[in-house]
Coordinates of C-alpha atoms in Angstrom, one line a residue:
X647 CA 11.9 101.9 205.7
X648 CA 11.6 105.5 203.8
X649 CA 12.2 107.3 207.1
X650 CA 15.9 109.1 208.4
X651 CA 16.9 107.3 210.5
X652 CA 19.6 108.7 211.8
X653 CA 17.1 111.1 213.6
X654 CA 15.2 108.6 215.6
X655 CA 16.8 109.3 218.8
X656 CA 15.5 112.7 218.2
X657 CA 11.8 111.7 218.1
X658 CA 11.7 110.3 222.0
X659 CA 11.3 112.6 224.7
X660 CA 12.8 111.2 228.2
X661 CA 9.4 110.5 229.4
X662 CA 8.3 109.4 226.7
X663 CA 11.0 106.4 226.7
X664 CA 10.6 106.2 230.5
X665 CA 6.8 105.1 229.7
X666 CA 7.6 102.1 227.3
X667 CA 10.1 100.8 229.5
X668 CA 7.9 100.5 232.8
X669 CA 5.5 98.9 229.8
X670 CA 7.8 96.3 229.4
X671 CA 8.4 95.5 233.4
X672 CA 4.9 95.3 233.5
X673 CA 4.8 92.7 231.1
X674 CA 3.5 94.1 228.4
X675 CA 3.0 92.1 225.2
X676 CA 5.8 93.9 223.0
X677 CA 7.7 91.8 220.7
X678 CA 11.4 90.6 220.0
X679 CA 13.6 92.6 217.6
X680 CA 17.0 91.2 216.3
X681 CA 18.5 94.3 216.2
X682 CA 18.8 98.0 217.6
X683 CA 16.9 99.7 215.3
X684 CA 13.8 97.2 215.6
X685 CA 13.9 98.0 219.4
X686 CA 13.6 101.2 218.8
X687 CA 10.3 100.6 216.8
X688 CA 8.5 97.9 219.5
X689 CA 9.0 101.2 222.2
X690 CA 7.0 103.1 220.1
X691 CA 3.3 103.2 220.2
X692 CA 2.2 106.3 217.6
X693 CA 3.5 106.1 213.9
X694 CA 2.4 108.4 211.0
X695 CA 2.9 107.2 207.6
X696 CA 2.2 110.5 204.9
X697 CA 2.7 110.7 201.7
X698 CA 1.7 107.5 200.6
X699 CA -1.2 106.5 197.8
X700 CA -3.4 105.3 199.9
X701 CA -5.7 102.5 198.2
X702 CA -7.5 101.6 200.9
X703 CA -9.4 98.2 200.2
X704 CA -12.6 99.5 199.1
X705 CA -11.8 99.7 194.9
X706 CA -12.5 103.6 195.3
X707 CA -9.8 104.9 193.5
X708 CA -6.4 106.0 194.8
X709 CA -5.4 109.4 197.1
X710 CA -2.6 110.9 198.6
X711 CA -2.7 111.3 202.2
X712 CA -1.6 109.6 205.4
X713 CA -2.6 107.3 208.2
X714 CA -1.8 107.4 211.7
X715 CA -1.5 104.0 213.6
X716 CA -1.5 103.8 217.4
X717 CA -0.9 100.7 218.8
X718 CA -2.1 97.9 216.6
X719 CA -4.7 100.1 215.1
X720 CA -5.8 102.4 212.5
X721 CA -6.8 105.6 213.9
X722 CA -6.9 108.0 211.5
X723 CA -6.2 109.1 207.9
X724 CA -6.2 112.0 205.4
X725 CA -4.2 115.2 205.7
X726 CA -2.2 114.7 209.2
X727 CA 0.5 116.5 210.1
X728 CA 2.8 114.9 212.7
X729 CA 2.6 114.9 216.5
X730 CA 5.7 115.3 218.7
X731 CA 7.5 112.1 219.5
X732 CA 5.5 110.3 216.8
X733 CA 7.6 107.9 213.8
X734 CA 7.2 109.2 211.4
X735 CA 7.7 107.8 207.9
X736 CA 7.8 109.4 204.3
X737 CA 6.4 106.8 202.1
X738 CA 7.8 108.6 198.9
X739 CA 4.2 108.5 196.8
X740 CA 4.2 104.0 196.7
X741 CA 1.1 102.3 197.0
X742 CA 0.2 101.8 200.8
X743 CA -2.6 99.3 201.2
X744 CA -4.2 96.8 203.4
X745 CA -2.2 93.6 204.3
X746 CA -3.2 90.8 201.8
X747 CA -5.1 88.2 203.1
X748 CA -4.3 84.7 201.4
X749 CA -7.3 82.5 201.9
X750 CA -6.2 79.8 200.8
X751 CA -2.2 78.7 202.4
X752 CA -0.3 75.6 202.8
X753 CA 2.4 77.7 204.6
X754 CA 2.1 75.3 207.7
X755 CA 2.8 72.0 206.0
X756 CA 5.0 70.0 207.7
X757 CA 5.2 72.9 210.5
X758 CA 7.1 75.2 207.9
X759 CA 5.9 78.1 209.7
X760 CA 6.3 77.7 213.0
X761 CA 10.3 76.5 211.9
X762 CA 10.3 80.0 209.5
X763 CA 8.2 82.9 211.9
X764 CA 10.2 85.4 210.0
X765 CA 7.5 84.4 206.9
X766 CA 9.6 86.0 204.5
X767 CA 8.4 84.2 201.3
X768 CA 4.4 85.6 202.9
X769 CA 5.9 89.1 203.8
X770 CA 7.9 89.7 200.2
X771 CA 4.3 89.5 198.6
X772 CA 2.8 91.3 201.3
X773 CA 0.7 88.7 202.7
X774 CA -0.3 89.5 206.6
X775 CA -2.6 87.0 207.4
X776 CA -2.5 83.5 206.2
X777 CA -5.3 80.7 206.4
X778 CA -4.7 77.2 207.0
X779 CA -6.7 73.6 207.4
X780 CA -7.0 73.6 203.5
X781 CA -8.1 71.3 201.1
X782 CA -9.9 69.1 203.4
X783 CA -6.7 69.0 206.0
X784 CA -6.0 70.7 209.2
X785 CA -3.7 70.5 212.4
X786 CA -5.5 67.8 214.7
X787 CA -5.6 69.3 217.4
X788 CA -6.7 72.2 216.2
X789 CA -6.8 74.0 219.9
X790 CA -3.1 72.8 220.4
X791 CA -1.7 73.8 217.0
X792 CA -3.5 77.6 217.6
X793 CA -2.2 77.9 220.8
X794 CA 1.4 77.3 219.3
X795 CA 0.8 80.5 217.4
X796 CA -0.5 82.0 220.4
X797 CA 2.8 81.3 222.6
X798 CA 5.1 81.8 220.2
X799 CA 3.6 83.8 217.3
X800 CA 5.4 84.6 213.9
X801 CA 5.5 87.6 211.7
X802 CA 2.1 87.0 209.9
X803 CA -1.6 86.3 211.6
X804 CA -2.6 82.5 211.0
X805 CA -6.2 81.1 211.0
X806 CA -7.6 77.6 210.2
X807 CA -10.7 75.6 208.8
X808 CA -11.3 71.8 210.4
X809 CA -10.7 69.2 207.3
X810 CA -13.2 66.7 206.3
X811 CA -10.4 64.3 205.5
X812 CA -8.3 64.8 208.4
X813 CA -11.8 63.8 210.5
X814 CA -12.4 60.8 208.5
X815 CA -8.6 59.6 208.7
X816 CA -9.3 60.0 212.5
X817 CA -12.5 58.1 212.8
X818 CA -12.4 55.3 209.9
X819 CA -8.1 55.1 209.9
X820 CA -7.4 52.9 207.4
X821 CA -10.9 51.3 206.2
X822 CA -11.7 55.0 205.1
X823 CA -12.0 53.9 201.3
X824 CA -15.4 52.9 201.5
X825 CA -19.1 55.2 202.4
X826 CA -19.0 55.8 206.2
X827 CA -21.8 54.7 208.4
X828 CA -23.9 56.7 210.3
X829 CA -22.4 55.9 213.6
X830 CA -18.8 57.2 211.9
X831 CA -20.6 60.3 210.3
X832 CA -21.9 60.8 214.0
X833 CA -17.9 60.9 215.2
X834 CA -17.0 63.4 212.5
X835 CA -19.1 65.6 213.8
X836 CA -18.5 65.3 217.2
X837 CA -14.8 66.0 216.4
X838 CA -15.7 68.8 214.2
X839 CA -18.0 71.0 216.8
X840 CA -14.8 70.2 219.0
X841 CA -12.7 71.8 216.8
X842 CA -14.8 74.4 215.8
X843 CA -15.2 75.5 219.5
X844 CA -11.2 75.4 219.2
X845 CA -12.2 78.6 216.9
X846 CA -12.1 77.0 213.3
X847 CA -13.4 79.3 210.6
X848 CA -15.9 76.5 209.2
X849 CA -15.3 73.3 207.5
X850 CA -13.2 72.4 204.6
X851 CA -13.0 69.5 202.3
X852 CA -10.6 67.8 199.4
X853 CA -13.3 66.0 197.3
X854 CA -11.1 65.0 195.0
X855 CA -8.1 63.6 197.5
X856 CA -7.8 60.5 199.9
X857 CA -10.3 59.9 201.6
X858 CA -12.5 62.3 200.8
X859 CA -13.3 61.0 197.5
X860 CA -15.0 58.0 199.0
X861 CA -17.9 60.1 200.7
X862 CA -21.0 60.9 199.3
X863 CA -22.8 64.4 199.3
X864 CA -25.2 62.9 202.4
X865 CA -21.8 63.1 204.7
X866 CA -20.8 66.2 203.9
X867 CA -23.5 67.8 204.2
X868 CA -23.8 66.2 207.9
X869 CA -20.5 68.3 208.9
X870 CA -21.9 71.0 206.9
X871 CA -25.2 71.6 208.5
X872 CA -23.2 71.6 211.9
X873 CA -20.8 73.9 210.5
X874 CA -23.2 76.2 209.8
X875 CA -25.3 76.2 213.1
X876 CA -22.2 77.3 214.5
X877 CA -22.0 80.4 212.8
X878 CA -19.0 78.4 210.1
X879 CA -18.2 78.4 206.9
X880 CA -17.9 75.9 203.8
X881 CA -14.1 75.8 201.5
X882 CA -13.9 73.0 199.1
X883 CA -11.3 71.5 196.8
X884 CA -14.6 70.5 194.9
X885 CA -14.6 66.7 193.9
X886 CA -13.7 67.9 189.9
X887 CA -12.2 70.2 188.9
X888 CA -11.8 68.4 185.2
X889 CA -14.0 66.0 183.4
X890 CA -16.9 66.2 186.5
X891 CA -16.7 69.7 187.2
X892 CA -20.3 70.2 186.3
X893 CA -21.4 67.7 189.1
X894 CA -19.0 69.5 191.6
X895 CA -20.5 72.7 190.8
X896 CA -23.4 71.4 191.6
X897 CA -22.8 69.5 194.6
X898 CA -21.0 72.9 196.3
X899 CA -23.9 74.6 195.4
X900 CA -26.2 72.3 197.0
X901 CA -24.8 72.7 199.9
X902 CA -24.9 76.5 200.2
X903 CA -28.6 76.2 199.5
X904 CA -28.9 73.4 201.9
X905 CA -27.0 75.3 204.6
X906 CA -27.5 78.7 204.2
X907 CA -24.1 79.4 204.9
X908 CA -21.2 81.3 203.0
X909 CA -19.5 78.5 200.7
X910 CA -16.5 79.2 198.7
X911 CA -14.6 77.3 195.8
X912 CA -11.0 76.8 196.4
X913 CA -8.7 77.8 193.5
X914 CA -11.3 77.7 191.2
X915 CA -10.2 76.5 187.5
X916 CA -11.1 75.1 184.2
X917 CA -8.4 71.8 184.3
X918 CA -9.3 70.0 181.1
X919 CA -9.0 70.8 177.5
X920 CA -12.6 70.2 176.6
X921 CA -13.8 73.1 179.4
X922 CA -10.9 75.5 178.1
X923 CA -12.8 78.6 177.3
X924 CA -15.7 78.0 179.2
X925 CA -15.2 80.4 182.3
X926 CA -18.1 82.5 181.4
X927 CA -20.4 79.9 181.2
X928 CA -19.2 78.5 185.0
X929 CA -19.6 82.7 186.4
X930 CA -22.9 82.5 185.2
X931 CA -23.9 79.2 186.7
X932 CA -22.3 81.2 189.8
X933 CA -24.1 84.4 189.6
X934 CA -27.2 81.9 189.1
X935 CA -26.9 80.6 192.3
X936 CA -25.8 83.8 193.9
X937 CA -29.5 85.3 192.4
X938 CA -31.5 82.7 194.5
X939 CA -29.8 83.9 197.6
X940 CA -26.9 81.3 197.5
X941 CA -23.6 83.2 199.4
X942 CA -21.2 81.8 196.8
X943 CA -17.7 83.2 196.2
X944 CA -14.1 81.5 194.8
X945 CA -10.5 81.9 195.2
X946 CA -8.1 81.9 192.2
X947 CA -3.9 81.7 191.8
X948 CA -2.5 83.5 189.0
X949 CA -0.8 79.8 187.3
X950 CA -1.5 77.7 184.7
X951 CA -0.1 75.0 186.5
X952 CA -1.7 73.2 189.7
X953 CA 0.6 71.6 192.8
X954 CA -1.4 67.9 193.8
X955 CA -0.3 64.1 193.5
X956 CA -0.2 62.1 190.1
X957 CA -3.1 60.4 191.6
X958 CA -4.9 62.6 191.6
X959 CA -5.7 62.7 187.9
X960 CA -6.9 59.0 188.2
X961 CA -10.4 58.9 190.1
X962 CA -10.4 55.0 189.9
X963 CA -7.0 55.4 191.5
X964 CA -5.8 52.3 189.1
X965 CA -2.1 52.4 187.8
X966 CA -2.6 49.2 185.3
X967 CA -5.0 51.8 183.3
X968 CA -3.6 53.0 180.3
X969 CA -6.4 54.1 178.5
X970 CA -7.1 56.4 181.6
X971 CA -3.5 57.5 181.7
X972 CA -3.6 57.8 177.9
X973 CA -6.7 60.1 178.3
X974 CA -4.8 62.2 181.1
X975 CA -2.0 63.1 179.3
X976 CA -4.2 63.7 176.1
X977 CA -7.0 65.5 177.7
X978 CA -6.4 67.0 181.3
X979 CA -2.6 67.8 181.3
X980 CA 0.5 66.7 178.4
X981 CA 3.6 64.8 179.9
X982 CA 5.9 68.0 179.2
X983 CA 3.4 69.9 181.7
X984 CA 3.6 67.2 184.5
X985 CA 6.5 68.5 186.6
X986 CA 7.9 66.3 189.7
X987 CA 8.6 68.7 192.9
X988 CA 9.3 65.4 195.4
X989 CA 9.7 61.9 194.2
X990 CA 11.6 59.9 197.2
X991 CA 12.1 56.8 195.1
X992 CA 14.2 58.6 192.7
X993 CA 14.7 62.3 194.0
X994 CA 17.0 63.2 190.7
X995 CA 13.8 63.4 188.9
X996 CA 13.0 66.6 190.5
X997 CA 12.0 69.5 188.2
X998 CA 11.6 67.0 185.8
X999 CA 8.9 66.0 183.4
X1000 CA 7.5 62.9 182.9
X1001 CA 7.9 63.4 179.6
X1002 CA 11.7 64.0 180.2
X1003 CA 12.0 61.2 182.6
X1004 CA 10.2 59.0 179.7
X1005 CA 13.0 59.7 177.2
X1006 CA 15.8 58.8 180.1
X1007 CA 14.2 55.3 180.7
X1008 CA 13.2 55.1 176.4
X1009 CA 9.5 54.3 177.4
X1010 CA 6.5 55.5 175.9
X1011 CA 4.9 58.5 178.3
X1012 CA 1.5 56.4 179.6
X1013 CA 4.4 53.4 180.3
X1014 CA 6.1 55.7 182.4
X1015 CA 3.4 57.6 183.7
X1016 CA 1.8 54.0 185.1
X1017 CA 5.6 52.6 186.4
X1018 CA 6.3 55.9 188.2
X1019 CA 2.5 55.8 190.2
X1020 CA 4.1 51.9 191.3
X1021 CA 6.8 53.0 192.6
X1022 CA 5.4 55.9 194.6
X1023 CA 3.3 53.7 196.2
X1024 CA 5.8 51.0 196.8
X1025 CA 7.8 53.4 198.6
X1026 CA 4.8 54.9 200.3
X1027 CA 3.9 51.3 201.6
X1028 CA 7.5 51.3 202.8
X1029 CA 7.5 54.0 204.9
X1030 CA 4.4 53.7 206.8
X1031 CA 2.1 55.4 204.0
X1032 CA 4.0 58.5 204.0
X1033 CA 3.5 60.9 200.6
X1034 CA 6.0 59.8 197.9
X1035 CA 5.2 62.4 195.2
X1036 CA 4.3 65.5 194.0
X1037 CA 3.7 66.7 190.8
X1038 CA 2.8 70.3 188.9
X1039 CA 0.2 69.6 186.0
X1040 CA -0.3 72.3 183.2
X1041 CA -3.8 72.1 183.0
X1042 CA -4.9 75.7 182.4
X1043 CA -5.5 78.5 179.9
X1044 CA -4.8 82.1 180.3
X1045 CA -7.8 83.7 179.0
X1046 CA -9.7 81.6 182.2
X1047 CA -7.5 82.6 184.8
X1048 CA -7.8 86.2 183.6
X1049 CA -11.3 85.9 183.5
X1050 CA -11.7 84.0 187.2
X1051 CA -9.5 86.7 188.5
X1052 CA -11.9 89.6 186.9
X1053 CA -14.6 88.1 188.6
X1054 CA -16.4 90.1 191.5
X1055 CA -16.8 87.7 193.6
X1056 CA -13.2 85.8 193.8
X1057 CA -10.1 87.4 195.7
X1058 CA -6.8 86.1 195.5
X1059 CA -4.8 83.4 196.8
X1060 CA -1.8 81.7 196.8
X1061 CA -2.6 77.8 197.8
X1062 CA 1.3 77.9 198.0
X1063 CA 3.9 76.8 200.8
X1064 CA 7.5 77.3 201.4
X1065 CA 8.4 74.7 199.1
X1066 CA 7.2 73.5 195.5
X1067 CA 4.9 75.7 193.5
X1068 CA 5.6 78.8 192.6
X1069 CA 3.2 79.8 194.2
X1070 CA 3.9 80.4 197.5
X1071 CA 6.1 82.9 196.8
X1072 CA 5.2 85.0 193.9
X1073 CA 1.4 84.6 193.7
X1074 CA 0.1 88.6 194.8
X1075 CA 2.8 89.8 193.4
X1076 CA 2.0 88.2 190.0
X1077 CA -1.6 89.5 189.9
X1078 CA 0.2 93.1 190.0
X1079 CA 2.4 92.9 187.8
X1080 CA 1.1 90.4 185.3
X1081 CA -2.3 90.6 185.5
X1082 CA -2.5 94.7 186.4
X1083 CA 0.5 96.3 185.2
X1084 CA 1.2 94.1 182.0
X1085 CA -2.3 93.4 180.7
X1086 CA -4.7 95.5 182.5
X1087 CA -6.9 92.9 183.1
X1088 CA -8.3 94.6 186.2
X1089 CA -7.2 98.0 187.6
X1090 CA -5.0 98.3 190.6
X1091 CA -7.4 99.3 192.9
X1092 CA -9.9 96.5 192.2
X1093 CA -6.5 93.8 192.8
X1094 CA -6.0 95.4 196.1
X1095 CA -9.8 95.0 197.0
X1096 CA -9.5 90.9 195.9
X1097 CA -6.5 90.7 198.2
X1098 CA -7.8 92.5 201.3
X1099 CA -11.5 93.5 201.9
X1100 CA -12.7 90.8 199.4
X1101 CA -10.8 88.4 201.1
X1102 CA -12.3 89.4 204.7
X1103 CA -15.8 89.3 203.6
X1104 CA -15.4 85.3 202.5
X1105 CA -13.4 84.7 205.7
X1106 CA -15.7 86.4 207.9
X1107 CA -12.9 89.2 209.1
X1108 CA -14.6 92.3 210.4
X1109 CA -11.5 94.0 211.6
X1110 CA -9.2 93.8 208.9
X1111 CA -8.6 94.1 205.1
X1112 CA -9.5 97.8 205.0
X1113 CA -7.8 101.2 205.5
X1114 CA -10.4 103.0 207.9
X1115 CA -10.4 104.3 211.9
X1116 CA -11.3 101.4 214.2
X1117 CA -9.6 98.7 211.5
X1118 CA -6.2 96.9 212.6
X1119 CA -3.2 98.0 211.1
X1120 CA -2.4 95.3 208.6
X1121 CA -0.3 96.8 206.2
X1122 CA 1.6 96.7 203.3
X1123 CA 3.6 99.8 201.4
X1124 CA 4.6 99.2 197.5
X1125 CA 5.7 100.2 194.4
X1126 CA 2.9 99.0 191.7
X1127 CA 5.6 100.1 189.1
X1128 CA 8.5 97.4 190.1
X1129 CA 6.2 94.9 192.1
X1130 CA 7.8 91.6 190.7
X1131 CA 7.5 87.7 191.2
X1132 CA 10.3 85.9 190.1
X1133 CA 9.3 82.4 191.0
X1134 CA 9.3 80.1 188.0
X1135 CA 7.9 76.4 187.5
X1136 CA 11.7 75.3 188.1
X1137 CA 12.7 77.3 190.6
X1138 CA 9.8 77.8 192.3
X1139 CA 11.8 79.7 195.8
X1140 CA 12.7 82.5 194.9
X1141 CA 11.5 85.8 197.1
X1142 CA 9.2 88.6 195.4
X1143 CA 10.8 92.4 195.2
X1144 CA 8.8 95.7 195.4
X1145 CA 7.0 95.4 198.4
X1146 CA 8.9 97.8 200.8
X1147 CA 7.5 97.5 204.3
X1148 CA 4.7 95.4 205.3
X1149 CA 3.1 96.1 209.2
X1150 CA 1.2 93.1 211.5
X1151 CA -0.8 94.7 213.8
X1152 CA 1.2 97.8 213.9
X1153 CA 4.5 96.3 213.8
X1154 CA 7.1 97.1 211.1
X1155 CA 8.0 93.3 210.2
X1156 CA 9.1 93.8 207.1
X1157 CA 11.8 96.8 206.1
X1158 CA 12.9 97.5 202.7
X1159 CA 12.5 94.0 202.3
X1160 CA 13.9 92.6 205.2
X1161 CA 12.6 91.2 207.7
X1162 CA 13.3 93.3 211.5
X1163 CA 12.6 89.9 213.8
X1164 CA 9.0 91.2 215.0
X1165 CA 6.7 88.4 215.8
X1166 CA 3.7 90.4 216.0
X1167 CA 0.8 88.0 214.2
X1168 CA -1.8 87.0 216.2
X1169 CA -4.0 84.0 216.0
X1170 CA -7.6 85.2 214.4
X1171 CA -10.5 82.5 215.5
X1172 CA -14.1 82.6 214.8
X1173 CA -16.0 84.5 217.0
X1174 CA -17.6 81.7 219.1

């Protein structure tokens, strides 16, 4: 932290300690620090951070100034001068903004979180609030996986959306490859209005994933028309993001119109060579639907490459078709761009390309390409139908992403976890320093406002995401000038660098980088 701290001691009075500690025996809800110093920041209540350029959420531009944080919230901010026995902390003229929100997080898979509550791959970027139940999959039970978070909370704040798929698996099991009845349709949705009453932001689906791919629009918007009488909202993995994208755009839109509710495109992209280019024409099919009253918005990662299964890339889900795989690798993404991150019949062709692992056996690409998808699901079939593989595609074009991310209506996310992509730990600080710093594709200010207030609005957050009185104090203090990812397609874990502090709820969790062992996130649930 920019603050002497060697003086600390200095800024208690005797009462003042006195206080805190009959706090604590009264059970107060103060977290755990690891160390002394950390301690000394949970018996503190007042801090004033001065000095710092504010950008405050709102794209107005930049200020020097300060902002006083009591408790977990925002209180005050402009010219303050300190008040005796506050913390007080110089932040040396860096960027001090509102904590990024990443909309779009696979952080829990496999319970990575709750196994990591230090979140030092979220904190690094500056990420303070992370949203599960992505992509058409969520916890099941969602009240029992929120309550985890609630008893033993990490370092970040955590919300979820109920997934389509993960209600279909539940209701149809292993017959789910086919159109579900109405009886099965009327089990989603009694499962989903139990989950949403669990607090569930809305509903999200994977449209282009198992099973999900097997319903038709009529289902979905079943679960969405409930979703929405609950006060929810929509996120989909649209069912193409590649040679039917035109239908998916339509189908999402459909059901905004249909619903009336807020729907959002996850990680929206253009991932197919004929559509490269076209990103203007899509925003204007958008803005379209926005005119007629239609509340729709879209997430984007800064990557060329995508994080899904090689099955993915085959609707018809057929292995013995060449032609198809001959028009994947020719069309949607080339054998050097298709990266394994997990194989488990072979795991020594990690970080390899099928292209690469083509030349090892001396098969043509599409030969390999088909023999690899057989013996994925061979082992899958062995092992209960657990996931085999996972691949990275290069499917993308920079001038779309540039243009996705420019777009007023998209904030950023990361649709990263703790392992695999890149992603998960270099995506905010990539928009800063590639897409800001580098190319000026958007100014600093209007980043921050993707990341934070943006991000709020398409969540439904009113309390966050903003620098103002009355807001919590989500925070994050950096230096736009070093701000770094370092994350690459190969090694895809390495921490970000130039965010210096980052604050949950007016904790200090994150200190020159380091993480201080406060567990001060806090589950966020719809207001029911």
């Amino acid at each position: 932290m920019l603050v002497n701290k060697s003086k600390l001691f200095g800024q208690y009075s005797i009462t003042r300690i006195a206080t805190a500690l009959c706090s604590l025996v009264l059970g107060a809800a103060l977290a755990s620090h690891s160390s002394a110093e950390a301690d000394i920041g949970a018996l503190q209540s007042s801090t004033l951070i001065y000095n710092a350029r504010i950008i405050d959420g709102s794209e107005s531009p930049a200020y020097l100034g300060a902002v006083r944080v009591i408790n977990d919230g925002i209180v005050e901010l402009g010219d303050l001068s300190p008040r005796p026995g506050e913390y007080v902390i110089d932040a040396k003229g860096l960027v001090l903004a509102p904590g990024f929100i990443d909309t779009h997080s696979h952080h829990d898979d496999d319970g990575a979180l709750a196994k990591h509550p230090d979140a030092l791959p979220l904190l690094t970027q500056g990420i303070t609030t992370s949203v599960f139940g992505q992509d058409g999959g969520h916890n099941y039970p969602l009240g029992g996986f929120l309550k985890g978070f609630d008893q033993n909370p990490s370092s970040v704040n955590v919300a979820s959306y109920v997934g389509h798929n993960t209600l279909r698996d539940r209701v149809m099991g292993d017959d789910a490859k086919r159109v579900a009845t109405e009886v099965e349709v009327d089990a989603m949705r009694a499962m989903l209005l139990e989950e949403l009453a669990a607090g569930a932001l809305g509903l999200s689906t994977g449209l282009e994933y198992e099973p999900g791919i097997y319903s038709q629009t009529a289902e979905v918007l079943v679960l969405a028309k409930a979703t929405a009488a609950q006060g929810g909202r929509y996120i989909s993995h649209v069912r193409s993001e590649d040679r039917f994208l035109w239908d998916a755009m339509d189908e999402i839109i459909e059901i905004g119109k249909q619903t009336g509710m807020p729907v959002q495109i996850s990680h929206i992209k253009l991932a197919a060579k004929n559509l490269w280019g076209q990103s203007s024409t899509l925003l204007k099919k958008l803005e379209a639907a926005r005119a007629e009253g239609i509340n729709i918005t879209a997430d984007v990662y800064p990557y060329e490459y995508w994080q899904s299964t090689m099955w993915v890339l085959l609707p018809d889900r057929n292995a013995d078709n060449l032609d198809e795989i001959k028009f994947v690798l020719e069309q949607l993404t080339p054998a050097s761009g298709v990266i394994f991150t997990r194989f488990e019949p072979n795991p020594s062709y990690v970080n390899q390309s099928v292209a690469e692992i083509a030349a090892l056996r001396g098969s043509s690409e599409v030969q390999t390409f088909s023999a690899l998808l057989k013996e994925a699901d061979a082992w899958s079939q062995a092992h209960d139908g657990a996931s085999a593989e996972s691949i990275m595609g290069k499917s993308m074009t920079e001038s779309d992403i540039e243009a996705f991310i420019a777009w007023k209506h998209s904030n950023i996310c990361s649709d990263g976890g703790f392992e695999g992509h890149p992603r998960g730990h270099g995506a905010f600080p990539r928009v800063l320093a590639h897409y800001v710093r580098d190319k000026n594709v958007i100014a600093l200010e209007t980043a921050v406002a993707a990341m934070t207030s943006r991000a709020a609005d398409h969540l439904g957050f009113t309390g966050r995401g903003r620098i103002a009185p009355g807001m919590k104090a989500d925070l994050v203090l950096f230096d736009p000038d070093t701000i770094q990812d370092h994350a690459g397609i190969r090694d895809g874990q390495v921490l970000s660098t130039g965010v210096h502090s980052v604050w949950v709820n007016g904790q200090l969790v994150l200190d020159d980088g380091a993480a201080t062992g406060a567990r001060s996130g806090r589950v966020l649930r719809r207001a029911l």
